[in-house]
């Protein structure tokens, strides 16, 4: 063990430094995952009790140590039950960021197939978005570059139809039985319509309705680009990795979709939800002056 220095009776080594750094990073990531939800208060409560347990154990307060020790033993099981949605989201994030989650990689690894480009003609999506936006027709489109999203596709009606402007406009027509939900677009085809998407559990600005919440939630759970058209304003938004860009021009939408399908990293171009809260606060203060 490579000893770096000593603090009293403690021997600090390189392994200890790495261990502390990794634990700090893990706690920070857990905090980011729980931030803005009720679960963060429960987590802080568990953490406080655990720190008290360590303190009374160090002070050799045997009776209190036994009581808190029994509570911590049951508390682990209780925490798994309470934090089940957060644990699921954490595992989804890890699975999404893993190279093994890429279906194309698995095909290359198992079958030695040459990777095919998933880029396709997006003109039908852009033209349909223009028509839907012009008539203030709400729409929700999930665009995937590396997965058919079978789990979410099976929650709706399987179509497996070539993407076209008329198809998308007819799906989101308010009189269509398929309009309530999202469409999933993969490799130039509408895989399914009327799909149910996970809704984000974070606090979002009031200007974002259920479609925007579902778009953010889907982008948190999967590596997809989600297009939203507001039914109230006709404005077009894109969601990616739990972040969103609001009120985009169609040229911007075209560029973002092309970059995403071409494998360009566009995550840094998206703004966190908190940015809209700050903008709304600035507007409120300006209007009050």
PDB file of C-alpha atoms in Angstrom:
ATOM      1  CA  UNK A   1       0.000   0.000   0.000  1.00  0.00           C
ATOM      2  CA  UNK A   2       1.461   3.342  -1.096  1.00  0.00           C
ATOM      3  CA  UNK A   3       1.316   5.559   1.993  1.00  0.00           C
ATOM      4  CA  UNK A   4       0.954   9.265   1.222  1.00  0.00           C
ATOM      5  CA  UNK A   5       0.616  10.849   4.670  1.00  0.00           C
ATOM      6  CA  UNK A   6      -0.860  10.350   8.122  1.00  0.00           C
ATOM      7  CA  UNK A   7      -3.592  12.249   9.951  1.00  0.00           C
ATOM      8  CA  UNK A   8      -3.254  11.344  13.601  1.00  0.00           C
ATOM      9  CA  UNK A   9      -3.699   7.570  13.752  1.00  0.00           C
ATOM     10  CA  UNK A  10      -5.060   7.364  10.180  1.00  0.00           C
ATOM     11  CA  UNK A  11      -2.818   6.196   7.351  1.00  0.00           C
ATOM     12  CA  UNK A  12      -3.861   7.833   4.047  1.00  0.00           C
ATOM     13  CA  UNK A  13      -2.862   5.992   0.875  1.00  0.00           C
ATOM     14  CA  UNK A  14      -3.500   6.473  -2.850  1.00  0.00           C
ATOM     15  CA  UNK A  15      -6.210   3.815  -2.708  1.00  0.00           C
ATOM     16  CA  UNK A  16      -7.949   5.757   0.073  1.00  0.00           C
ATOM     17  CA  UNK A  17      -7.902   8.939  -2.011  1.00  0.00           C
ATOM     18  CA  UNK A  18      -9.342   7.118  -5.031  1.00  0.00           C
ATOM     19  CA  UNK A  19     -11.961   5.468  -2.809  1.00  0.00           C
ATOM     20  CA  UNK A  20     -13.066   8.794  -1.298  1.00  0.00           C
ATOM     21  CA  UNK A  21     -13.144  10.455  -4.721  1.00  0.00           C
ATOM     22  CA  UNK A  22     -15.314   7.708  -6.240  1.00  0.00           C
ATOM     23  CA  UNK A  23     -17.717   7.754  -3.273  1.00  0.00           C
ATOM     24  CA  UNK A  24     -17.978  11.555  -3.546  1.00  0.00           C
ATOM     25  CA  UNK A  25     -18.758  11.291  -7.244  1.00  0.00           C
ATOM     26  CA  UNK A  26     -21.374   8.606  -6.555  1.00  0.00           C
ATOM     27  CA  UNK A  27     -23.076  10.710  -3.868  1.00  0.00           C
ATOM     28  CA  UNK A  28     -23.067  13.728  -6.179  1.00  0.00           C
ATOM     29  CA  UNK A  29     -24.653  11.728  -9.001  1.00  0.00           C
ATOM     30  CA  UNK A  30     -27.305  10.399  -6.615  1.00  0.00           C
ATOM     31  CA  UNK A  31     -27.989  13.973  -5.491  1.00  0.00           C
ATOM     32  CA  UNK A  32     -28.357  15.123  -9.117  1.00  0.00           C
ATOM     33  CA  UNK A  33     -30.739  12.250  -9.784  1.00  0.00           C
ATOM     34  CA  UNK A  34     -32.927  13.036  -6.766  1.00  0.00           C
ATOM     35  CA  UNK A  35     -32.660  16.846  -6.874  1.00  0.00           C
ATOM     36  CA  UNK A  36     -35.996  18.602  -7.205  1.00  0.00           C
ATOM     37  CA  UNK A  37     -38.039  15.628  -6.005  1.00  0.00           C
ATOM     38  CA  UNK A  38     -39.526  14.641  -2.646  1.00  0.00           C
ATOM     39  CA  UNK A  39     -37.125  11.687  -2.572  1.00  0.00           C
ATOM     40  CA  UNK A  40     -34.168  13.990  -1.829  1.00  0.00           C
ATOM     41  CA  UNK A  41     -35.608  14.784   1.623  1.00  0.00           C
ATOM     42  CA  UNK A  42     -36.049  11.090   2.380  1.00  0.00           C
ATOM     43  CA  UNK A  43     -32.490  10.417   1.203  1.00  0.00           C
ATOM     44  CA  UNK A  44     -31.111  13.177   3.436  1.00  0.00           C
ATOM     45  CA  UNK A  45     -33.093  11.727   6.345  1.00  0.00           C
ATOM     46  CA  UNK A  46     -31.561   8.274   5.814  1.00  0.00           C
ATOM     47  CA  UNK A  47     -28.107   9.833   5.466  1.00  0.00           C
ATOM     48  CA  UNK A  48     -28.516  11.784   8.717  1.00  0.00           C
ATOM     49  CA  UNK A  49     -29.564   8.668  10.644  1.00  0.00           C
ATOM     50  CA  UNK A  50     -26.622   6.737   9.207  1.00  0.00           C
ATOM     51  CA  UNK A  51     -24.160   9.454  10.248  1.00  0.00           C
ATOM     52  CA  UNK A  52     -25.650   9.459  13.755  1.00  0.00           C
ATOM     53  CA  UNK A  53     -25.280   5.666  13.825  1.00  0.00           C
ATOM     54  CA  UNK A  54     -21.590   5.957  12.927  1.00  0.00           C
ATOM     55  CA  UNK A  55     -21.106   8.616  15.595  1.00  0.00           C
ATOM     56  CA  UNK A  56     -22.748   6.646  18.434  1.00  0.00           C
ATOM     57  CA  UNK A  57     -20.844   3.521  17.353  1.00  0.00           C
ATOM     58  CA  UNK A  58     -17.555   5.421  17.553  1.00  0.00           C
ATOM     59  CA  UNK A  59     -18.517   6.711  21.007  1.00  0.00           C
ATOM     60  CA  UNK A  60     -19.406   3.119  22.054  1.00  0.00           C
ATOM     61  CA  UNK A  61     -22.967   3.970  23.064  1.00  0.00           C
ATOM     62  CA  UNK A  62     -24.022   0.331  22.890  1.00  0.00           C
ATOM     63  CA  UNK A  63     -27.780   0.571  23.489  1.00  0.00           C
ATOM     64  CA  UNK A  64     -28.318   3.371  20.959  1.00  0.00           C
ATOM     65  CA  UNK A  65     -25.977   1.619  18.528  1.00  0.00           C
ATOM     66  CA  UNK A  66     -28.068  -1.561  18.703  1.00  0.00           C
ATOM     67  CA  UNK A  67     -31.328   0.353  18.140  1.00  0.00           C
ATOM     68  CA  UNK A  68     -29.979   2.367  15.215  1.00  0.00           C
ATOM     69  CA  UNK A  69     -28.223  -0.725  13.829  1.00  0.00           C
ATOM     70  CA  UNK A  70     -31.515  -2.627  13.712  1.00  0.00           C
ATOM     71  CA  UNK A  71     -33.161   0.390  12.070  1.00  0.00           C
ATOM     72  CA  UNK A  72     -30.402   0.625   9.449  1.00  0.00           C
ATOM     73  CA  UNK A  73     -30.763  -3.090   8.678  1.00  0.00           C
ATOM     74  CA  UNK A  74     -34.472  -2.702   7.971  1.00  0.00           C
ATOM     75  CA  UNK A  75     -33.829   0.715   6.430  1.00  0.00           C
ATOM     76  CA  UNK A  76     -31.887  -0.775   3.515  1.00  0.00           C
ATOM     77  CA  UNK A  77     -34.920  -2.808   2.441  1.00  0.00           C
ATOM     78  CA  UNK A  78     -37.214   0.190   3.026  1.00  0.00           C
ATOM     79  CA  UNK A  79     -34.911   2.399   0.936  1.00  0.00           C
ATOM     80  CA  UNK A  80     -35.042  -0.048  -1.992  1.00  0.00           C
ATOM     81  CA  UNK A  81     -38.845   0.046  -1.879  1.00  0.00           C
ATOM     82  CA  UNK A  82     -39.080   3.828  -1.462  1.00  0.00           C
ATOM     83  CA  UNK A  83     -36.460   4.652  -4.072  1.00  0.00           C
ATOM     84  CA  UNK A  84     -37.563   2.026  -6.613  1.00  0.00           C
ATOM     85  CA  UNK A  85     -38.366   4.626  -9.365  1.00  0.00           C
ATOM     86  CA  UNK A  86     -35.045   6.437  -8.777  1.00  0.00           C
ATOM     87  CA  UNK A  87     -33.078   3.156  -8.791  1.00  0.00           C
ATOM     88  CA  UNK A  88     -34.772   2.171 -12.045  1.00  0.00           C
ATOM     89  CA  UNK A  89     -33.913   5.562 -13.573  1.00  0.00           C
ATOM     90  CA  UNK A  90     -30.296   5.244 -12.381  1.00  0.00           C
ATOM     91  CA  UNK A  91     -29.962   1.819 -14.007  1.00  0.00           C
ATOM     92  CA  UNK A  92     -31.542   3.147 -17.202  1.00  0.00           C
ATOM     93  CA  UNK A  93     -28.968   5.944 -17.318  1.00  0.00           C
ATOM     94  CA  UNK A  94     -26.123   3.451 -16.881  1.00  0.00           C
ATOM     95  CA  UNK A  95     -27.580   1.105 -19.496  1.00  0.00           C
ATOM     96  CA  UNK A  96     -28.156   3.947 -21.924  1.00  0.00           C
ATOM     97  CA  UNK A  97     -24.598   5.210 -21.629  1.00  0.00           C
ATOM     98  CA  UNK A  98     -23.101   1.724 -22.054  1.00  0.00           C
ATOM     99  CA  UNK A  99     -21.793   0.742 -25.481  1.00  0.00           C
ATOM    100  CA  UNK A 100     -23.517  -2.635 -25.013  1.00  0.00           C
ATOM    101  CA  UNK A 101     -26.904  -0.872 -25.254  1.00  0.00           C
ATOM    102  CA  UNK A 102     -26.252  -0.092 -28.898  1.00  0.00           C
ATOM    103  CA  UNK A 103     -28.047  -2.706 -30.997  1.00  0.00           C
ATOM    104  CA  UNK A 104     -25.818  -1.978 -33.964  1.00  0.00           C
ATOM    105  CA  UNK A 105     -22.734  -2.745 -31.857  1.00  0.00           C
ATOM    106  CA  UNK A 106     -24.209  -6.078 -30.768  1.00  0.00           C
ATOM    107  CA  UNK A 107     -24.973  -6.950 -34.382  1.00  0.00           C
ATOM    108  CA  UNK A 108     -21.414  -6.112 -35.394  1.00  0.00           C
ATOM    109  CA  UNK A 109     -20.015  -8.119 -32.489  1.00  0.00           C
ATOM    110  CA  UNK A 110     -22.164 -11.215 -32.978  1.00  0.00           C
ATOM    111  CA  UNK A 111     -22.627 -11.301 -36.723  1.00  0.00           C
ATOM    112  CA  UNK A 112     -19.689  -9.255 -37.980  1.00  0.00           C
ATOM    113  CA  UNK A 113     -21.976  -7.034 -40.003  1.00  0.00           C
ATOM    114  CA  UNK A 114     -20.797  -3.772 -41.376  1.00  0.00           C
ATOM    115  CA  UNK A 115     -22.514  -0.913 -39.588  1.00  0.00           C
ATOM    116  CA  UNK A 116     -25.050   0.835 -41.785  1.00  0.00           C
ATOM    117  CA  UNK A 117     -25.759   4.509 -41.505  1.00  0.00           C
ATOM    118  CA  UNK A 118     -29.082   5.214 -39.800  1.00  0.00           C
ATOM    119  CA  UNK A 119     -29.457   8.606 -41.482  1.00  0.00           C
ATOM    120  CA  UNK A 120     -32.510   8.925 -43.721  1.00  0.00           C
ATOM    121  CA  UNK A 121     -34.507  11.575 -45.542  1.00  0.00           C
ATOM    122  CA  UNK A 122     -36.033  13.750 -42.829  1.00  0.00           C
ATOM    123  CA  UNK A 123     -37.942  16.056 -45.202  1.00  0.00           C
ATOM    124  CA  UNK A 124     -41.273  14.327 -44.416  1.00  0.00           C
ATOM    125  CA  UNK A 125     -40.761  15.024 -40.698  1.00  0.00           C
ATOM    126  CA  UNK A 126     -39.902  18.689 -41.311  1.00  0.00           C
ATOM    127  CA  UNK A 127     -42.765  19.239 -43.758  1.00  0.00           C
ATOM    128  CA  UNK A 128     -45.258  17.502 -41.472  1.00  0.00           C
ATOM    129  CA  UNK A 129     -44.027  19.606 -38.557  1.00  0.00           C
ATOM    130  CA  UNK A 130     -44.621  22.775 -40.562  1.00  0.00           C
ATOM    131  CA  UNK A 131     -48.196  21.740 -41.345  1.00  0.00           C
ATOM    132  CA  UNK A 132     -48.942  20.659 -37.776  1.00  0.00           C
ATOM    133  CA  UNK A 133     -47.375  23.795 -36.308  1.00  0.00           C
ATOM    134  CA  UNK A 134     -49.292  26.036 -38.709  1.00  0.00           C
ATOM    135  CA  UNK A 135     -52.613  24.590 -37.542  1.00  0.00           C
ATOM    136  CA  UNK A 136     -51.637  24.410 -33.840  1.00  0.00           C
ATOM    137  CA  UNK A 137     -51.961  20.636 -33.897  1.00  0.00           C
ATOM    138  CA  UNK A 138     -50.128  18.954 -31.034  1.00  0.00           C
ATOM    139  CA  UNK A 139     -47.594  16.271 -31.921  1.00  0.00           C
ATOM    140  CA  UNK A 140     -44.988  14.099 -30.246  1.00  0.00           C
ATOM    141  CA  UNK A 141     -42.349  12.276 -32.319  1.00  0.00           C
ATOM    142  CA  UNK A 142     -39.569  10.095 -30.931  1.00  0.00           C
ATOM    143  CA  UNK A 143     -36.620   9.826 -33.318  1.00  0.00           C
ATOM    144  CA  UNK A 144     -34.198   6.995 -32.568  1.00  0.00           C
ATOM    145  CA  UNK A 145     -30.824   6.420 -34.199  1.00  0.00           C
ATOM    146  CA  UNK A 146     -29.757   3.098 -32.668  1.00  0.00           C
ATOM    147  CA  UNK A 147     -32.798   1.228 -31.336  1.00  0.00           C
ATOM    148  CA  UNK A 148     -36.301   0.255 -32.430  1.00  0.00           C
ATOM    149  CA  UNK A 149     -37.534   0.941 -28.876  1.00  0.00           C
ATOM    150  CA  UNK A 150     -39.686  -2.201 -28.946  1.00  0.00           C
ATOM    151  CA  UNK A 151     -40.760  -1.804 -25.315  1.00  0.00           C
ATOM    152  CA  UNK A 152     -42.310   1.618 -26.009  1.00  0.00           C
ATOM    153  CA  UNK A 153     -43.506   0.690 -29.503  1.00  0.00           C
ATOM    154  CA  UNK A 154     -45.495  -2.226 -28.110  1.00  0.00           C
ATOM    155  CA  UNK A 155     -47.374   0.157 -25.814  1.00  0.00           C
ATOM    156  CA  UNK A 156     -49.059   1.605 -28.933  1.00  0.00           C
ATOM    157  CA  UNK A 157     -50.106   0.347 -32.369  1.00  0.00           C
ATOM    158  CA  UNK A 158     -47.386  -1.171 -34.572  1.00  0.00           C
ATOM    159  CA  UNK A 159     -47.323   0.379 -38.074  1.00  0.00           C
ATOM    160  CA  UNK A 160     -43.840  -0.210 -39.551  1.00  0.00           C
ATOM    161  CA  UNK A 161     -44.679   2.233 -42.362  1.00  0.00           C
ATOM    162  CA  UNK A 162     -42.371   4.433 -44.422  1.00  0.00           C
ATOM    163  CA  UNK A 163     -42.228   7.985 -43.054  1.00  0.00           C
ATOM    164  CA  UNK A 164     -44.248  10.471 -45.096  1.00  0.00           C
ATOM    165  CA  UNK A 165     -45.744  13.893 -44.518  1.00  0.00           C
ATOM    166  CA  UNK A 166     -49.296  12.692 -45.138  1.00  0.00           C
ATOM    167  CA  UNK A 167     -48.907   9.788 -42.739  1.00  0.00           C
ATOM    168  CA  UNK A 168     -47.650  11.963 -39.882  1.00  0.00           C
ATOM    169  CA  UNK A 169     -50.265  14.675 -40.470  1.00  0.00           C
ATOM    170  CA  UNK A 170     -53.050  12.098 -40.568  1.00  0.00           C
ATOM    171  CA  UNK A 171     -51.818  10.402 -37.387  1.00  0.00           C
ATOM    172  CA  UNK A 172     -51.836  13.640 -35.369  1.00  0.00           C
ATOM    173  CA  UNK A 173     -55.136  14.891 -36.749  1.00  0.00           C
ATOM    174  CA  UNK A 174     -57.327  15.422 -33.693  1.00  0.00           C
ATOM    175  CA  UNK A 175     -60.036  13.180 -35.195  1.00  0.00           C
ATOM    176  CA  UNK A 176     -57.593  10.314 -35.747  1.00  0.00           C
ATOM    177  CA  UNK A 177     -57.781   7.399 -33.275  1.00  0.00           C
ATOM    178  CA  UNK A 178     -53.957   7.355 -33.287  1.00  0.00           C
ATOM    179  CA  UNK A 179     -53.321  10.993 -32.360  1.00  0.00           C
ATOM    180  CA  UNK A 180     -53.279  10.542 -28.585  1.00  0.00           C
ATOM    181  CA  UNK A 181     -49.682   9.544 -27.840  1.00  0.00           C
ATOM    182  CA  UNK A 182     -46.331   9.530 -29.601  1.00  0.00           C
ATOM    183  CA  UNK A 183     -44.984   8.080 -32.823  1.00  0.00           C
ATOM    184  CA  UNK A 184     -41.638   6.288 -32.895  1.00  0.00           C
ATOM    185  CA  UNK A 185     -39.472   6.871 -35.962  1.00  0.00           C
ATOM    186  CA  UNK A 186     -36.523   4.590 -36.629  1.00  0.00           C
ATOM    187  CA  UNK A 187     -34.462   4.075 -39.770  1.00  0.00           C
ATOM    188  CA  UNK A 188     -36.892   5.913 -42.045  1.00  0.00           C
ATOM    189  CA  UNK A 189     -40.021   4.173 -40.767  1.00  0.00           C
ATOM    190  CA  UNK A 190     -42.822   4.986 -38.360  1.00  0.00           C
ATOM    191  CA  UNK A 191     -42.510   1.922 -36.161  1.00  0.00           C
ATOM    192  CA  UNK A 192     -45.574   2.645 -34.023  1.00  0.00           C
ATOM    193  CA  UNK A 193     -48.142   5.286 -33.125  1.00  0.00           C
ATOM    194  CA  UNK A 194     -50.214   6.068 -30.039  1.00  0.00           C
ATOM    195  CA  UNK A 195     -47.250   5.068 -27.867  1.00  0.00           C
ATOM    196  CA  UNK A 196     -47.133   5.762 -24.145  1.00  0.00           C
ATOM    197  CA  UNK A 197     -43.971   7.546 -22.962  1.00  0.00           C
ATOM    198  CA  UNK A 198     -42.582   7.910 -19.424  1.00  0.00           C
ATOM    199  CA  UNK A 199     -43.316  11.332 -17.912  1.00  0.00           C
ATOM    200  CA  UNK A 200     -40.508  13.171 -16.134  1.00  0.00           C
ATOM    201  CA  UNK A 201     -40.831  13.385 -12.365  1.00  0.00           C
ATOM    202  CA  UNK A 202     -38.872  16.636 -12.156  1.00  0.00           C
ATOM    203  CA  UNK A 203     -40.468  20.022 -11.635  1.00  0.00           C
ATOM    204  CA  UNK A 204     -40.823  21.780 -14.997  1.00  0.00           C
ATOM    205  CA  UNK A 205     -42.053  25.294 -15.848  1.00  0.00           C
ATOM    206  CA  UNK A 206     -45.819  25.724 -16.108  1.00  0.00           C
ATOM    207  CA  UNK A 207     -45.512  26.567 -19.813  1.00  0.00           C
ATOM    208  CA  UNK A 208     -44.681  22.921 -20.513  1.00  0.00           C
ATOM    209  CA  UNK A 209     -47.708  20.648 -20.768  1.00  0.00           C
ATOM    210  CA  UNK A 210     -48.017  16.873 -20.670  1.00  0.00           C
ATOM    211  CA  UNK A 211     -46.462  16.425 -24.132  1.00  0.00           C
ATOM    212  CA  UNK A 212     -43.335  18.322 -23.076  1.00  0.00           C
ATOM    213  CA  UNK A 213     -43.161  16.384 -19.805  1.00  0.00           C
ATOM    214  CA  UNK A 214     -43.390  13.108 -21.736  1.00  0.00           C
ATOM    215  CA  UNK A 215     -40.719  14.291 -24.197  1.00  0.00           C
ATOM    216  CA  UNK A 216     -38.332  15.159 -21.357  1.00  0.00           C
ATOM    217  CA  UNK A 217     -39.093  11.873 -19.595  1.00  0.00           C
ATOM    218  CA  UNK A 218     -38.447   9.843 -22.746  1.00  0.00           C
ATOM    219  CA  UNK A 219     -35.168  11.661 -23.377  1.00  0.00           C
ATOM    220  CA  UNK A 220     -34.113  10.872 -19.785  1.00  0.00           C
ATOM    221  CA  UNK A 221     -34.840   7.165 -20.166  1.00  0.00           C
ATOM    222  CA  UNK A 222     -33.480   6.617 -23.687  1.00  0.00           C
ATOM    223  CA  UNK A 223     -30.863   7.967 -26.075  1.00  0.00           C
ATOM    224  CA  UNK A 224     -33.425   9.508 -28.410  1.00  0.00           C
ATOM    225  CA  UNK A 225     -34.284  12.913 -29.848  1.00  0.00           C
ATOM    226  CA  UNK A 226     -37.900  13.869 -29.143  1.00  0.00           C
ATOM    227  CA  UNK A 227     -39.773  16.470 -31.188  1.00  0.00           C
ATOM    228  CA  UNK A 228     -42.737  18.267 -29.614  1.00  0.00           C
ATOM    229  CA  UNK A 229     -45.271  20.600 -31.221  1.00  0.00           C
ATOM    230  CA  UNK A 230     -47.352  22.640 -28.806  1.00  0.00           C
ATOM    231  CA  UNK A 231     -51.107  22.499 -29.270  1.00  0.00           C
ATOM    232  CA  UNK A 232     -51.499  25.939 -27.664  1.00  0.00           C
ATOM    233  CA  UNK A 233     -48.824  27.940 -29.497  1.00  0.00           C
ATOM    234  CA  UNK A 234     -47.672  25.747 -32.389  1.00  0.00           C
ATOM    235  CA  UNK A 235     -44.065  26.180 -31.242  1.00  0.00           C
ATOM    236  CA  UNK A 236     -41.606  23.370 -31.915  1.00  0.00           C
ATOM    237  CA  UNK A 237     -39.267  21.987 -29.233  1.00  0.00           C
ATOM    238  CA  UNK A 238     -36.637  19.259 -29.093  1.00  0.00           C
ATOM    239  CA  UNK A 239     -35.715  17.209 -26.020  1.00  0.00           C
ATOM    240  CA  UNK A 240     -32.486  15.272 -25.525  1.00  0.00           C
ATOM    241  CA  UNK A 241     -30.903  13.713 -22.447  1.00  0.00           C
ATOM    242  CA  UNK A 242     -33.396  15.347 -20.052  1.00  0.00           C
ATOM    243  CA  UNK A 243     -32.796  18.803 -21.558  1.00  0.00           C
ATOM    244  CA  UNK A 244     -34.911  20.831 -23.951  1.00  0.00           C
ATOM    245  CA  UNK A 245     -34.656  23.517 -26.633  1.00  0.00           C
ATOM    246  CA  UNK A 246     -37.830  25.552 -27.003  1.00  0.00           C
ATOM    247  CA  UNK A 247     -39.353  27.598 -29.851  1.00  0.00           C
ATOM    248  CA  UNK A 248     -36.998  26.444 -32.605  1.00  0.00           C
ATOM    249  CA  UNK A 249     -37.095  27.379 -36.266  1.00  0.00           C
ATOM    250  CA  UNK A 250     -37.578  24.559 -38.769  1.00  0.00           C
ATOM    251  CA  UNK A 251     -34.055  25.098 -40.103  1.00  0.00           C
ATOM    252  CA  UNK A 252     -32.713  24.537 -36.574  1.00  0.00           C
ATOM    253  CA  UNK A 253     -34.875  21.433 -36.194  1.00  0.00           C
ATOM    254  CA  UNK A 254     -33.519  20.079 -39.488  1.00  0.00           C
ATOM    255  CA  UNK A 255     -29.914  20.672 -38.411  1.00  0.00           C
ATOM    256  CA  UNK A 256     -30.383  19.064 -34.993  1.00  0.00           C
ATOM    257  CA  UNK A 257     -32.063  15.957 -36.412  1.00  0.00           C
ATOM    258  CA  UNK A 258     -29.430  15.562 -39.133  1.00  0.00           C
ATOM    259  CA  UNK A 259     -26.603  15.939 -36.605  1.00  0.00           C
ATOM    260  CA  UNK A 260     -28.236  13.443 -34.243  1.00  0.00           C
ATOM    261  CA  UNK A 261     -28.746  10.833 -36.966  1.00  0.00           C
ATOM    262  CA  UNK A 262     -25.182  11.360 -38.183  1.00  0.00           C
ATOM    263  CA  UNK A 263     -23.788  10.568 -34.736  1.00  0.00           C
ATOM    264  CA  UNK A 264     -22.780  14.131 -33.821  1.00  0.00           C
ATOM    265  CA  UNK A 265     -22.828  14.868 -30.068  1.00  0.00           C
ATOM    266  CA  UNK A 266     -25.500  17.542 -29.630  1.00  0.00           C
ATOM    267  CA  UNK A 267     -26.106  17.191 -25.869  1.00  0.00           C
ATOM    268  CA  UNK A 268     -24.131  20.335 -25.004  1.00  0.00           C
ATOM    269  CA  UNK A 269     -26.391  22.454 -27.220  1.00  0.00           C
ATOM    270  CA  UNK A 270     -29.430  21.684 -25.086  1.00  0.00           C
ATOM    271  CA  UNK A 271     -30.377  23.721 -22.035  1.00  0.00           C
ATOM    272  CA  UNK A 272     -31.312  22.288 -18.623  1.00  0.00           C
ATOM    273  CA  UNK A 273     -34.857  22.826 -17.388  1.00  0.00           C
ATOM    274  CA  UNK A 274     -33.589  25.225 -14.695  1.00  0.00           C
ATOM    275  CA  UNK A 275     -32.542  27.657 -17.446  1.00  0.00           C
ATOM    276  CA  UNK A 276     -36.201  28.265 -18.338  1.00  0.00           C
ATOM    277  CA  UNK A 277     -37.026  28.879 -14.693  1.00  0.00           C
ATOM    278  CA  UNK A 278     -34.311  31.554 -14.540  1.00  0.00           C
ATOM    279  CA  UNK A 279     -35.556  33.124 -17.782  1.00  0.00           C
ATOM    280  CA  UNK A 280     -39.133  33.234 -16.497  1.00  0.00           C
ATOM    281  CA  UNK A 281     -37.925  34.790 -13.233  1.00  0.00           C
ATOM    282  CA  UNK A 282     -36.039  37.484 -15.152  1.00  0.00           C
ATOM    283  CA  UNK A 283     -39.107  38.255 -17.264  1.00  0.00           C
ATOM    284  CA  UNK A 284     -41.257  38.510 -14.124  1.00  0.00           C
ATOM    285  CA  UNK A 285     -38.806  40.897 -12.461  1.00  0.00           C
ATOM    286  CA  UNK A 286     -38.517  43.012 -15.623  1.00  0.00           C
ATOM    287  CA  UNK A 287     -42.297  43.289 -15.967  1.00  0.00           C
ATOM    288  CA  UNK A 288     -42.635  44.331 -12.318  1.00  0.00           C
ATOM    289  CA  UNK A 289     -40.123  47.176 -12.683  1.00  0.00           C
TER     290      UNK A 289
END
